[in-house]
PDB file of C-alpha atoms in Angstrom:
ATOM      1  CA  GLN A   1       9.392   1.719 -13.933  1.00 85.00           C
ATOM      2  CA  VAL A   2       5.967   3.354 -13.910  1.00 91.00           C
ATOM      3  CA  GLN A   3       4.112   3.008 -17.075  1.00 94.00           C
ATOM      4  CA  LEU A   4       0.784   4.607 -18.564  1.00 96.00           C
ATOM      5  CA  VAL A   5      -1.303   3.239 -21.466  1.00 96.00           C
ATOM      6  CA  GLU A   6      -4.100   4.661 -23.030  1.00 96.00           C
ATOM      7  CA  SER A   7      -6.414   3.474 -25.186  1.00 97.00           C
ATOM      8  CA  GLY A   8     -10.346   3.816 -26.102  1.00 98.00           C
ATOM      9  CA  GLY A   9      -9.799   6.793 -28.435  1.00 97.00           C
ATOM     10  CA  GLY A  10     -11.542   6.658 -32.026  1.00 97.00           C
ATOM     11  CA  LEU A  11     -13.780   8.458 -34.618  1.00 98.00           C
ATOM     12  CA  VAL A  12     -16.987   9.210 -33.506  1.00 98.00           C
ATOM     13  CA  GLN A  13     -19.863  11.832 -34.472  1.00 98.00           C
ATOM     14  CA  ALA A  14     -21.066  15.189 -32.637  1.00 98.00           C
ATOM     15  CA  GLY A  15     -23.228  14.035 -30.094  1.00 98.00           C
ATOM     16  CA  ASP A  16     -21.292  10.646 -29.407  1.00 98.00           C
ATOM     17  CA  SER A  17     -19.719   9.615 -26.334  1.00 98.00           C
ATOM     18  CA  LEU A  18     -16.157   7.516 -26.110  1.00 98.00           C
ATOM     19  CA  ARG A  19     -14.285   6.216 -22.703  1.00 98.00           C
ATOM     20  CA  LEU A  20     -11.075   6.248 -22.270  1.00 98.00           C
ATOM     21  CA  SER A  21      -8.588   4.223 -20.146  1.00 98.00           C
ATOM     22  CA  CYS A  22      -5.426   4.800 -18.595  1.00 96.00           C
ATOM     23  CA  ALA A  23      -3.675   1.865 -16.924  1.00 95.00           C
ATOM     24  CA  THR A  24      -1.209   2.242 -14.878  1.00 94.00           C
ATOM     25  CA  SER A  25       1.654  -0.276 -13.793  1.00 91.00           C
ATOM     26  CA  GLY A  26       4.971  -0.433 -11.835  1.00 87.00           C
ATOM     27  CA  GLY A  27       4.334   1.334  -9.027  1.00 75.00           C
ATOM     28  CA  SER A  28       1.012   2.783  -7.655  1.00 73.00           C
ATOM     29  CA  SER A  29       2.008   4.670  -4.274  1.00 74.00           C
ATOM     30  CA  SER A  30       4.218   6.798  -7.403  1.00 74.00           C
ATOM     31  CA  THR A  31       0.944   7.345  -9.221  1.00 81.00           C
ATOM     32  CA  TYR A  32      -1.447   9.092  -6.478  1.00 89.00           C
ATOM     33  CA  GLY A  33      -2.439  12.552  -8.610  1.00 94.00           C
ATOM     34  CA  MET A  34      -4.091  11.730 -11.995  1.00 95.00           C
ATOM     35  CA  ALA A  35      -4.700  13.358 -15.319  1.00 97.00           C
ATOM     36  CA  TRP A  36      -5.808  13.936 -18.430  1.00 98.00           C
ATOM     37  CA  PHE A  37      -4.680  16.622 -20.668  1.00 98.00           C
ATOM     38  CA  ARG A  38      -5.243  16.784 -25.042  1.00 98.00           C
ATOM     39  CA  GLN A  39      -3.243  18.675 -27.625  1.00 98.00           C
ATOM     40  CA  ALA A  40      -4.634  19.368 -30.541  1.00 97.00           C
ATOM     41  CA  PRO A  41      -2.238  20.213 -33.860  1.00 93.00           C
ATOM     42  CA  GLY A  42      -0.771  23.377 -33.231  1.00 95.00           C
ATOM     43  CA  LYS A  43      -2.250  24.205 -29.994  1.00 96.00           C
ATOM     44  CA  GLU A  44      -0.484  23.847 -26.564  1.00 97.00           C
ATOM     45  CA  ARG A  45      -1.616  20.997 -23.955  1.00 97.00           C
ATOM     46  CA  GLU A  46      -4.876  21.556 -22.485  1.00 98.00           C
ATOM     47  CA  PHE A  47      -5.942  20.546 -19.173  1.00 98.00           C
ATOM     48  CA  VAL A  48      -8.917  18.293 -19.421  1.00 98.00           C
ATOM     49  CA  ALA A  49      -9.586  16.638 -16.258  1.00 98.00           C
ATOM     50  CA  ALA A  50      -7.740  15.266 -13.028  1.00 97.00           C
ATOM     51  CA  THR A  51      -8.268  12.863  -9.938  1.00 95.00           C
ATOM     52  CA  SER A  52      -6.713  11.072  -6.992  1.00 90.00           C
ATOM     53  CA  ARG A  53      -6.013   7.329  -5.607  1.00 83.00           C
ATOM     54  CA  SER A  54      -8.810   8.384  -2.999  1.00 82.00           C
ATOM     55  CA  ALA A  55     -11.050   9.749  -5.210  1.00 77.00           C
ATOM     56  CA  SER A  56     -11.046  12.373  -2.586  1.00 79.00           C
ATOM     57  CA  THR A  57     -10.441  15.512  -5.454  1.00 87.00           C
ATOM     58  CA  THR A  58     -12.281  15.748  -8.919  1.00 94.00           C
ATOM     59  CA  ASP A  59     -11.116  18.758 -11.182  1.00 97.00           C
ATOM     60  CA  TYR A  60     -12.548  19.375 -15.056  1.00 98.00           C
ATOM     61  CA  SER A  61     -11.851  22.176 -16.901  1.00 98.00           C
ATOM     62  CA  ASP A  62     -14.880  24.653 -18.070  1.00 98.00           C
ATOM     63  CA  SER A  63     -14.791  23.351 -21.295  1.00 98.00           C
ATOM     64  CA  VAL A  64     -15.187  19.668 -20.289  1.00 98.00           C
ATOM     65  CA  LYS A  65     -17.325  19.751 -17.206  1.00 98.00           C
ATOM     66  CA  GLY A  66     -20.646  18.243 -17.286  1.00 98.00           C
ATOM     67  CA  ARG A  67     -19.591  16.346 -19.668  1.00 98.00           C
ATOM     68  CA  PHE A  68     -16.950  14.771 -19.058  1.00 98.00           C
ATOM     69  CA  THR A  69     -16.760  12.376 -15.634  1.00 98.00           C
ATOM     70  CA  VAL A  70     -13.067  11.053 -14.909  1.00 97.00           C
ATOM     71  CA  SER A  71     -13.246   8.385 -11.842  1.00 94.00           C
ATOM     72  CA  GLY A  72     -10.821   5.567 -10.401  1.00 92.00           C
ATOM     73  CA  ASP A  73     -10.300   2.118 -10.404  1.00 91.00           C
ATOM     74  CA  ASN A  74      -7.298   1.445  -7.653  1.00 88.00           C
ATOM     75  CA  ALA A  75      -8.311  -2.500  -8.082  1.00 90.00           C
ATOM     76  CA  LYS A  76      -7.385  -2.426 -11.898  1.00 91.00           C
ATOM     77  CA  ASN A  77      -5.255   0.447 -11.817  1.00 92.00           C
ATOM     78  CA  THR A  78      -6.903   2.544 -13.979  1.00 94.00           C
ATOM     79  CA  VAL A  79      -8.447   5.379 -14.913  1.00 95.00           C
ATOM     80  CA  TYR A  80     -11.078   6.664 -16.855  1.00 97.00           C
ATOM     81  CA  LEU A  81     -11.901   9.237 -18.956  1.00 98.00           C
ATOM     82  CA  GLN A  82     -16.382   9.033 -20.127  1.00 98.00           C
ATOM     83  CA  MET A  83     -16.805  11.984 -22.475  1.00 98.00           C
ATOM     84  CA  ASN A  84     -20.188  12.022 -23.753  1.00 98.00           C
ATOM     85  CA  SER A  85     -21.701  14.829 -25.865  1.00 98.00           C
ATOM     86  CA  LEU A  86     -18.398  15.409 -27.499  1.00 98.00           C
ATOM     87  CA  LYS A  87     -17.783  18.103 -30.109  1.00 98.00           C
ATOM     88  CA  PRO A  88     -15.361  18.252 -32.709  1.00 97.00           C
ATOM     89  CA  GLU A  89     -13.544  20.765 -30.364  1.00 97.00           C
ATOM     90  CA  ASP A  90     -12.709  17.671 -28.215  1.00 98.00           C
ATOM     91  CA  THR A  91     -10.738  16.377 -30.941  1.00 98.00           C
ATOM     92  CA  ALA A  92      -6.934  16.008 -29.962  1.00 98.00           C
ATOM     93  CA  VAL A  93      -4.862  13.879 -28.701  1.00 98.00           C
ATOM     94  CA  TYR A  94      -5.537  12.785 -24.668  1.00 98.00           C
ATOM     95  CA  TYR A  95      -2.824  12.026 -22.410  1.00 98.00           C
ATOM     96  CA  CYS A  96      -3.390  10.583 -19.199  1.00 97.00           C
ATOM     97  CA  ALA A  97      -0.476  11.804 -17.211  1.00 97.00           C
ATOM     98  CA  ALA A  98       0.149  10.732 -13.355  1.00 96.00           C
ATOM     99  CA  ARG A  99       3.196  12.483 -10.024  1.00 94.00           C
ATOM    100  CA  LEU A 100       3.562  11.507  -6.749  1.00 93.00           C
ATOM    101  CA  PHE A 101       1.582  14.064  -5.103  1.00 93.00           C
ATOM    102  CA  ALA A 102      -2.309  15.631  -5.538  1.00 93.00           C
ATOM    103  CA  PRO A 103      -2.985  16.298  -8.473  1.00 95.00           C
ATOM    104  CA  VAL A 104      -2.534  19.951 -10.776  1.00 96.00           C
ATOM    105  CA  ARG A 105      -3.109  21.994 -13.589  1.00 98.00           C
ATOM    106  CA  ASP A 106       0.336  22.643 -14.440  1.00 97.00           C
ATOM    107  CA  HIS A 107       0.957  19.742 -17.007  1.00 97.00           C
ATOM    108  CA  THR A 108       5.360  20.067 -16.703  1.00 97.00           C
ATOM    109  CA  GLN A 109       3.882  19.385 -12.980  1.00 97.00           C
ATOM    110  CA  TYR A 110       3.804  15.146 -14.187  1.00 96.00           C
ATOM    111  CA  ILE A 111       6.541  12.817 -14.596  1.00 94.00           C
ATOM    112  CA  TYR A 112       4.847  10.188 -15.387  1.00 95.00           C
ATOM    113  CA  TRP A 113       2.885  10.521 -19.227  1.00 97.00           C
ATOM    114  CA  GLY A 114       1.145   7.455 -21.452  1.00 97.00           C
ATOM    115  CA  GLN A 115       1.669   8.000 -25.220  1.00 97.00           C
ATOM    116  CA  GLY A 116      -1.640   9.069 -26.446  1.00 97.00           C
ATOM    117  CA  THR A 117      -4.383   8.116 -27.970  1.00 98.00           C
ATOM    118  CA  GLN A 118      -6.274  10.082 -31.108  1.00 98.00           C
ATOM    119  CA  VAL A 119     -10.304  11.293 -30.320  1.00 98.00           C
ATOM    120  CA  THR A 120     -11.496  12.665 -33.021  1.00 98.00           C
ATOM    121  CA  VAL A 121     -14.859  13.870 -33.748  1.00 98.00           C
ATOM    122  CA  SER A 122     -16.431  14.934 -36.761  1.00 97.00           C
ATOM    123  CA  SER A 123     -20.042  17.518 -37.451  1.00 94.00           C
TER     124      SER A 123
END
């Protein structure tokens, strides 16, 4: 049974940084494509960033490109999202997701999800 557990969220001020972690267990062979999504109240789930276990692929939404960095540590079965220069509009619940194949931006293509971690950025 694949499990994803996010951590690292919190309340910060605009301009601050946070690092989210997503620890995976139960089957690394089923979690080749890893992605971060976020969902703000009243909004649809939004793609943030993605990578693959081979690190051959990284992708970012335009809204976070240049500020966020996604990375992975296969030895720890953990994916990270380093978030710098945070803005109030980054406030959302952040979810880690995984799929068997290469990462994509469509959240419906992911079958494994974490419980989410809240990120709140005050102005």
